[in-house]
Amino acid sequence: MTKEIPKAYEPQLIEQQWAQRWVDSGLFRAEESADGPVFCIVIPPPNVTGYIHIGHMLEHTQIDILTRWHRMSGHRTLWLPGMDHAGISTQVVVERELAKQNLTRQQLGREEFERRVWEWKAKSGGTIKKQMIRLGESVDWSRERFTLDPPLYRAVLEAFLRLYKQELIYRGRYIINWCPRCLTALSDLEVVHEERQGSLWFLRYPVVGSNENILVATTRPETMLGDTAVAVHPEDERYKQLIGKKARLPLMNREIPIVGDAAVDREFGTGAVKVTPFHDPNDFELGRRHNLPEIDVMTEDGHMLANAGPYAGLDRFDARKRIVEDLKAQGFLDHVENHPHSVGICDRCKTVVEPRVSTQWFCKMSPMAEVAMKAVADAKLSIVPDNQRKIFLDWMANIRDWCISRQLWWGHRIPIWHCKKCSTMTPAVNSDVEMIDGHARAASPPKACGKCGSSDLEQDPDVLDTWFSSALWPFSTLGWPDDTPDLRTYFPNSLLISGYDILFFWDAKMVMLGSRLTGRIPFPELYLHSLVRDEHGQKMSKMRGNVVDPLDWIEKYGTDALRFTLAIKAAPGSDISLSEEGVLGYRAFANKIWNAARFLYVNLDKFEAGGDTIDQLASPESRNSAPHRADPELPLVDRWIFSRLARVVPKVSQALREFRFHEAAHEIYHFFWGDFCDWYIEWCKPRLNSENREAARAAWRNIFAVYEAALRLLHPFMPFLTEELWHQLPQPAGARSIALARFPETPAAWLDEAAETDVALIQEITGASRALRADLKLEPKRKVSAELFISDPAKRKLIQDQIDPLSRLAILSEVSFAAAPLNTEGGQVRSVAQFEIRIISAETVDIPAEMARLRREKERLEKDIASKERQLNNETFLSRAPAEIVTGLKTTLTERQVELRKALERIAQIENSAGGSATA
RNA sequence: GGGCGGUUAGCUCAGUUGGUUAGAGCGCCUGCCUUACAAGCAGGAGGCCGCAGGUUCGAGUCCUGCACUGCCCACCA
């Protein structure tokens, strides 16, 4: 950076260029980082056909901050990137594309459909990667993985076969959630419940052999076609005499038993329930207890079957209307009540889910859940924030088996072969995969049926739930089941960061399957980040139209600004409200950093004219060896800024260790803007251009040292800007990137309480002077004299030594010191306990404004003093409170009393001047 | 039906073991284009910390109840 420095920071100019250079040079390959302790984190793999949304951006920002921080702290660092094939989502998307051409997957057939999905993946699958590169994420692209890559496919087969042999995976006929649109089974997690206004229909079922009816209530009348019983509570006085009798099913004219079962809730509806084992989970359980037939009345795509008689072929909801009409017409409908209830819908396509009995594959969870719970109890796995830990444990404790088979075509096909002769299942010989048409398949089908020896075998048509392969991600990406160097080095991972919305889908599965298959908890720490909402805290959704495309904002404000915004808002445990104005504020911060650099270089040009060069003033040796820092004669402000830095760096590190990104970002923001720009630079200005060449040199060396350290401190948060500016400084030979530089290390010896206290006093005096100037409406440039009284003689000496910067900061031409407290009659005075200051000028004071200010102050002080006096008069307080609290309170009280006295004097003086104008 | 969280300045939110005048960003008011930065500088205004009790010398912070609000889990037909 030399003469031509743009006044405003323009991120677009530099970000793209650095992003590309980082990737091209392989900067983030794990091998490029230091050879220290290992830090490894895997990306929560985004859907390969998706794009980066603001939630990813938050997640990736947090991961990248930690990754860069560890890399700079001397760790051997790997952030492993990759994508998920995302079975059902991807298939739904491709099916929608086909639908535009009036095609269905069934028309294409399995092979062709799969080919189309691969095509789609090839076309849209690069988006995420491009975006991640654009965002400058420090991932190791040489280790990029995809869940359908052959090695990962093999890991899935291996995992399946092992669990199958351990009887943790089984096949069975149970009631599951079925999506009539996707035509597949879903896990419980993939069904979301929505409260909807529905009806409760009360139906009369005639009791056979009597004139009685039994009244049942239902929210889904169409299922009555498949009723195989009516159930009542066995101790229900109203109905127990009917148990063992039969009811006649209306419309179907079929006799069904009336059974007693304790699961029936006597309070609900009529206390009698129609039982449809095929189409309702409760009824399914009840039906198996009573050996009831399971009658299917619906096709897989939600139409009525032939056995539904006159309703055959109707859509399930049309059938509902017709059935209700018919029941009413035939006198079987007693009445209808409004009944809000929750309806299960497919998470992916929002179709109402239909429970149905089906043969599926399941994974037995409880043994693995026990291990997971123990890991948490033994602190082998810590979950942050803490309330998520409880949610995790609660879920584990109530875990149910996981339906892992999907009737999809996009995914890992189950490595089991069915004998066409005897139906026996035989697993693949091993987990080997082979490439067919560029993608992987099980390569070792069994030669013959394990039971009858027939070679007429057919592979199970189902694929695995996409989360099955994701569950293996922390180790499948590193070469498992082989014992690879990467697996040995990077597994278990150091940490996992994910959104809390996939805690059960993904995180929990990794812990369970990971520990089962590898014998180790895949990561010792799990941080669950919050979700991003709009500026009013509303969930972002297409319907609300409040979805933010991060790339839009990046175009406008830069990646660094958006990253910083996300970081500074990311307090653990609560969601983030994101607004464009907020990002604007941190773009301003980026601009501030840019302009601080600009200040240095613009002034340096002048200084260099005297013979010094930046290579001497900002050389790495000068910055790092820094003998000037140890100098006891170091100017106060330098001692102060190094002390501040030494306070901020450990706070930032500690905050990052605890995932308190907002705290880390706040510390950095206020250090850079408040301490460095507002005070340090302003204070240094005269010294940097001092006639005393040696003093100026020292000033330059120090300001560069602080500035360069600040860049490294900022780098994990604002990688592009800091990279750009860092390269403008002299760097050691061969230095490639600030990303490989060391995170600042600040010796405790830099801490300097005295300097901080002294600077605080000067800042206060400066502030009081500026306030006085504002009261007097003095033009900013006009220099005036001031009179200063300092109660503490030692402090007075200090101020005398620092008179030049003080004058400059407060724009004073001269400061004279008073030996006694200032007479209140001499004009505009500001006083606090430690000092009093008067600006000497002929300007008229705004009397009403000044009185208003004084009255506010008086009121505040009186209130405060009263409360403190009350406390100090309280015997119990004096005897029980810690001594330091008591003495502190006493000191403060004395100060407040002094301030109050001064304020009262001032008020009296103004009032006595009989409405005349007070002049200074 | 269970569980979890939120309620602090006009807005969005921090506030780590209870302790002396409760903070930030944005917004607002006043004055400044002071050659690093108007995406800036300086000075200000603005808060019964949801309500009611309780514990304590002392509560935004701990406990109980209530109100409102958001989320998660759950097979109430």
PDB file of N, CA, C and O in Angstrom, chain A residues 22 43 67 76 83 114 148 167 179 372 394 517 519 527 544 561 618 627 637 701 728-729 738 771 827 841 861 893:
ATOM      1  N   TRP A  22      -5.727 -18.337  -2.062  1.00  0.00           N
ATOM      2  CA  TRP A  22      -5.675 -19.300  -0.950  1.00  0.00           C
ATOM      3  C   TRP A  22      -5.909 -20.718  -1.465  1.00  0.00           C
ATOM      4  O   TRP A  22      -5.221 -21.655  -1.074  1.00  0.00           O
ATOM      5  N   ILE A  43     -16.825 -30.661   8.448  1.00  0.00           N
ATOM      6  CA  ILE A  43     -17.954 -29.787   8.118  1.00  0.00           C
ATOM      7  C   ILE A  43     -19.248 -30.587   8.238  1.00  0.00           C
ATOM      8  O   ILE A  43     -19.268 -31.770   7.914  1.00  0.00           O
ATOM      9  N   THR A  67     -11.080 -22.595  13.494  1.00  0.00           N
ATOM     10  CA  THR A  67     -10.052 -23.276  12.715  1.00  0.00           C
ATOM     11  C   THR A  67      -8.848 -22.362  12.505  1.00  0.00           C
ATOM     12  O   THR A  67      -7.705 -22.761  12.714  1.00  0.00           O
ATOM     13  N   ARG A  76      -1.655 -28.437  14.355  1.00  0.00           N
ATOM     14  CA  ARG A  76      -1.807 -29.105  13.064  1.00  0.00           C
ATOM     15  C   ARG A  76      -3.310 -29.146  12.797  1.00  0.00           C
ATOM     16  O   ARG A  76      -4.055 -29.845  13.474  1.00  0.00           O
ATOM     17  N   MET A  83     -19.700 -32.883   1.035  1.00  0.00           N
ATOM     18  CA  MET A  83     -21.125 -32.721   0.757  1.00  0.00           C
ATOM     19  C   MET A  83     -21.868 -34.013   1.092  1.00  0.00           C
ATOM     20  O   MET A  83     -21.299 -35.095   1.095  1.00  0.00           O
ATOM     21  N   GLU A 114     -31.408 -42.728 -11.705  1.00  0.00           N
ATOM     22  CA  GLU A 114     -30.156 -42.492 -10.983  1.00  0.00           C
ATOM     23  C   GLU A 114     -29.177 -41.702 -11.838  1.00  0.00           C
ATOM     24  O   GLU A 114     -28.482 -40.821 -11.350  1.00  0.00           O
ATOM     25  N   LEU A 148     -21.345 -40.301  -1.307  1.00  0.00           N
ATOM     26  CA  LEU A 148     -21.485 -41.426  -2.244  1.00  0.00           C
ATOM     27  C   LEU A 148     -20.155 -41.778  -2.923  1.00  0.00           C
ATOM     28  O   LEU A 148     -20.120 -42.627  -3.805  1.00  0.00           O
ATOM     29  N   GLU A 167     -26.866 -57.969  14.946  1.00  0.00           N
ATOM     30  CA  GLU A 167     -28.325 -57.940  15.144  1.00  0.00           C
ATOM     31  C   GLU A 167     -28.818 -56.592  15.673  1.00  0.00           C
ATOM     32  O   GLU A 167     -29.821 -56.515  16.366  1.00  0.00           O
ATOM     33  N   CYS A 179     -44.899 -41.477   3.377  1.00  0.00           N
ATOM     34  CA  CYS A 179     -45.267 -40.286   2.620  1.00  0.00           C
ATOM     35  C   CYS A 179     -45.888 -40.707   1.299  1.00  0.00           C
ATOM     36  O   CYS A 179     -45.202 -41.306   0.461  1.00  0.00           O
ATOM     37  N   ALA A 372     -23.950 -43.679  24.662  1.00  0.00           N
ATOM     38  CA  ALA A 372     -23.926 -42.227  24.471  1.00  0.00           C
ATOM     39  C   ALA A 372     -24.212 -41.510  25.785  1.00  0.00           C
ATOM     40  O   ALA A 372     -23.554 -40.533  26.135  1.00  0.00           O
ATOM     41  N   ASP A 394     -32.343 -36.621  27.357  1.00  0.00           N
ATOM     42  CA  ASP A 394     -33.748 -36.965  27.413  1.00  0.00           C
ATOM     43  C   ASP A 394     -34.156 -37.764  26.182  1.00  0.00           C
ATOM     44  O   ASP A 394     -34.877 -38.757  26.261  1.00  0.00           O
ATOM     45  N   LEU A 517     -19.019 -48.455  16.217  1.00  0.00           N
ATOM     46  CA  LEU A 517     -18.188 -48.974  15.129  1.00  0.00           C
ATOM     47  C   LEU A 517     -16.695 -48.750  15.348  1.00  0.00           C
ATOM     48  O   LEU A 517     -15.877 -49.531  14.874  1.00  0.00           O
ATOM     49  N   GLY A 519     -15.421 -47.747  18.530  1.00  0.00           N
ATOM     50  CA  GLY A 519     -15.068 -47.899  19.934  1.00  0.00           C
ATOM     51  C   GLY A 519     -14.714 -46.577  20.603  1.00  0.00           C
ATOM     52  O   GLY A 519     -14.257 -46.559  21.739  1.00  0.00           O
ATOM     53  N   TYR A 527     -20.604 -28.392  20.107  1.00  0.00           N
ATOM     54  CA  TYR A 527     -21.183 -27.055  20.295  1.00  0.00           C
ATOM     55  C   TYR A 527     -22.343 -26.877  19.325  1.00  0.00           C
ATOM     56  O   TYR A 527     -22.201 -27.072  18.126  1.00  0.00           O
ATOM     57  N   ARG A 544     -42.495 -16.014   4.164  1.00  0.00           N
ATOM     58  CA  ARG A 544     -42.427 -14.678   4.768  1.00  0.00           C
ATOM     59  C   ARG A 544     -41.666 -13.701   3.878  1.00  0.00           C
ATOM     60  O   ARG A 544     -41.765 -12.495   4.062  1.00  0.00           O
ATOM     61  N   ALA A 561     -17.332  -8.198   6.764  1.00  0.00           N
ATOM     62  CA  ALA A 561     -18.342  -7.461   7.526  1.00  0.00           C
ATOM     63  C   ALA A 561     -19.464  -8.400   7.962  1.00  0.00           C
ATOM     64  O   ALA A 561     -19.918  -8.361   9.104  1.00  0.00           O
ATOM     65  N   ALA A 618       8.892  -1.263  10.634  1.00  0.00           N
ATOM     66  CA  ALA A 618       7.879  -2.298  10.858  1.00  0.00           C
ATOM     67  C   ALA A 618       8.423  -3.673  10.549  1.00  0.00           C
ATOM     68  O   ALA A 618       7.673  -4.589  10.254  1.00  0.00           O
ATOM     69  N   PRO A 627      12.626  -4.605  21.729  1.00  0.00           N
ATOM     70  CA  PRO A 627      13.303  -4.113  22.939  1.00  0.00           C
ATOM     71  C   PRO A 627      12.641  -2.839  23.439  1.00  0.00           C
ATOM     72  O   PRO A 627      12.658  -2.535  24.630  1.00  0.00           O
ATOM     73  N   VAL A 637       1.552   6.300  27.002  1.00  0.00           N
ATOM     74  CA  VAL A 637       0.503   5.794  26.127  1.00  0.00           C
ATOM     75  C   VAL A 637       0.910   4.471  25.490  1.00  0.00           C
ATOM     76  O   VAL A 637       0.076   3.617  25.222  1.00  0.00           O
ATOM     77  N   ARG A 701       7.774   2.528  15.464  1.00  0.00           N
ATOM     78  CA  ARG A 701       7.963   1.087  15.710  1.00  0.00           C
ATOM     79  C   ARG A 701       6.842   0.544  16.579  1.00  0.00           C
ATOM     80  O   ARG A 701       6.297  -0.525  16.328  1.00  0.00           O
ATOM     81  N   GLN A 728       0.923  -5.755   3.286  1.00  0.00           N
ATOM     82  CA  GLN A 728       1.513  -4.437   3.028  1.00  0.00           C
ATOM     83  C   GLN A 728       2.678  -4.172   3.976  1.00  0.00           C
ATOM     84  O   GLN A 728       3.437  -3.242   3.772  1.00  0.00           O
ATOM     85  N   LEU A 729       2.754  -4.976   5.009  1.00  0.00           N
ATOM     86  CA  LEU A 729       3.836  -4.796   5.984  1.00  0.00           C
ATOM     87  C   LEU A 729       5.018  -5.666   5.594  1.00  0.00           C
ATOM     88  O   LEU A 729       4.851  -6.694   4.954  1.00  0.00           O
ATOM     89  N   ILE A 738      -1.044 -14.422   6.477  1.00  0.00           N
ATOM     90  CA  ILE A 738      -1.294 -14.140   7.888  1.00  0.00           C
ATOM     91  C   ILE A 738      -1.966 -15.348   8.544  1.00  0.00           C
ATOM     92  O   ILE A 738      -1.859 -15.556   9.743  1.00  0.00           O
ATOM     93  N   ALA A 771     -16.674  18.204  26.800  1.00  0.00           N
ATOM     94  CA  ALA A 771     -18.064  18.483  27.175  1.00  0.00           C
ATOM     95  C   ALA A 771     -18.247  19.974  27.438  1.00  0.00           C
ATOM     96  O   ALA A 771     -19.247  20.575  27.034  1.00  0.00           O
ATOM     97  N   GLY A 827     -16.978  31.079  35.777  1.00  0.00           N
ATOM     98  CA  GLY A 827     -17.369  30.572  34.459  1.00  0.00           C
ATOM     99  C   GLY A 827     -17.702  29.088  34.490  1.00  0.00           C
ATOM    100  O   GLY A 827     -18.007  28.522  35.532  1.00  0.00           O
ATOM    101  N   SER A 841     -13.006  31.238  28.390  1.00  0.00           N
ATOM    102  CA  SER A 841     -13.419  31.828  27.111  1.00  0.00           C
ATOM    103  C   SER A 841     -14.492  32.856  27.384  1.00  0.00           C
ATOM    104  O   SER A 841     -15.057  32.913  28.473  1.00  0.00           O
ATOM    105  N   LEU A 861     -27.113  12.269  42.110  1.00  0.00           N
ATOM    106  CA  LEU A 861     -26.161  12.139  43.214  1.00  0.00           C
ATOM    107  C   LEU A 861     -26.876  11.975  44.547  1.00  0.00           C
ATOM    108  O   LEU A 861     -26.492  11.152  45.370  1.00  0.00           O
ATOM    109  N   LEU A 893     -18.754   6.928  48.284  1.00  0.00           N
ATOM    110  CA  LEU A 893     -19.684   7.850  48.929  1.00  0.00           C
ATOM    111  C   LEU A 893     -19.036   9.228  49.120  1.00  0.00           C
ATOM    112  O   LEU A 893     -19.639  10.254  48.815  1.00  0.00           O
TER     113      LEU A 893
END
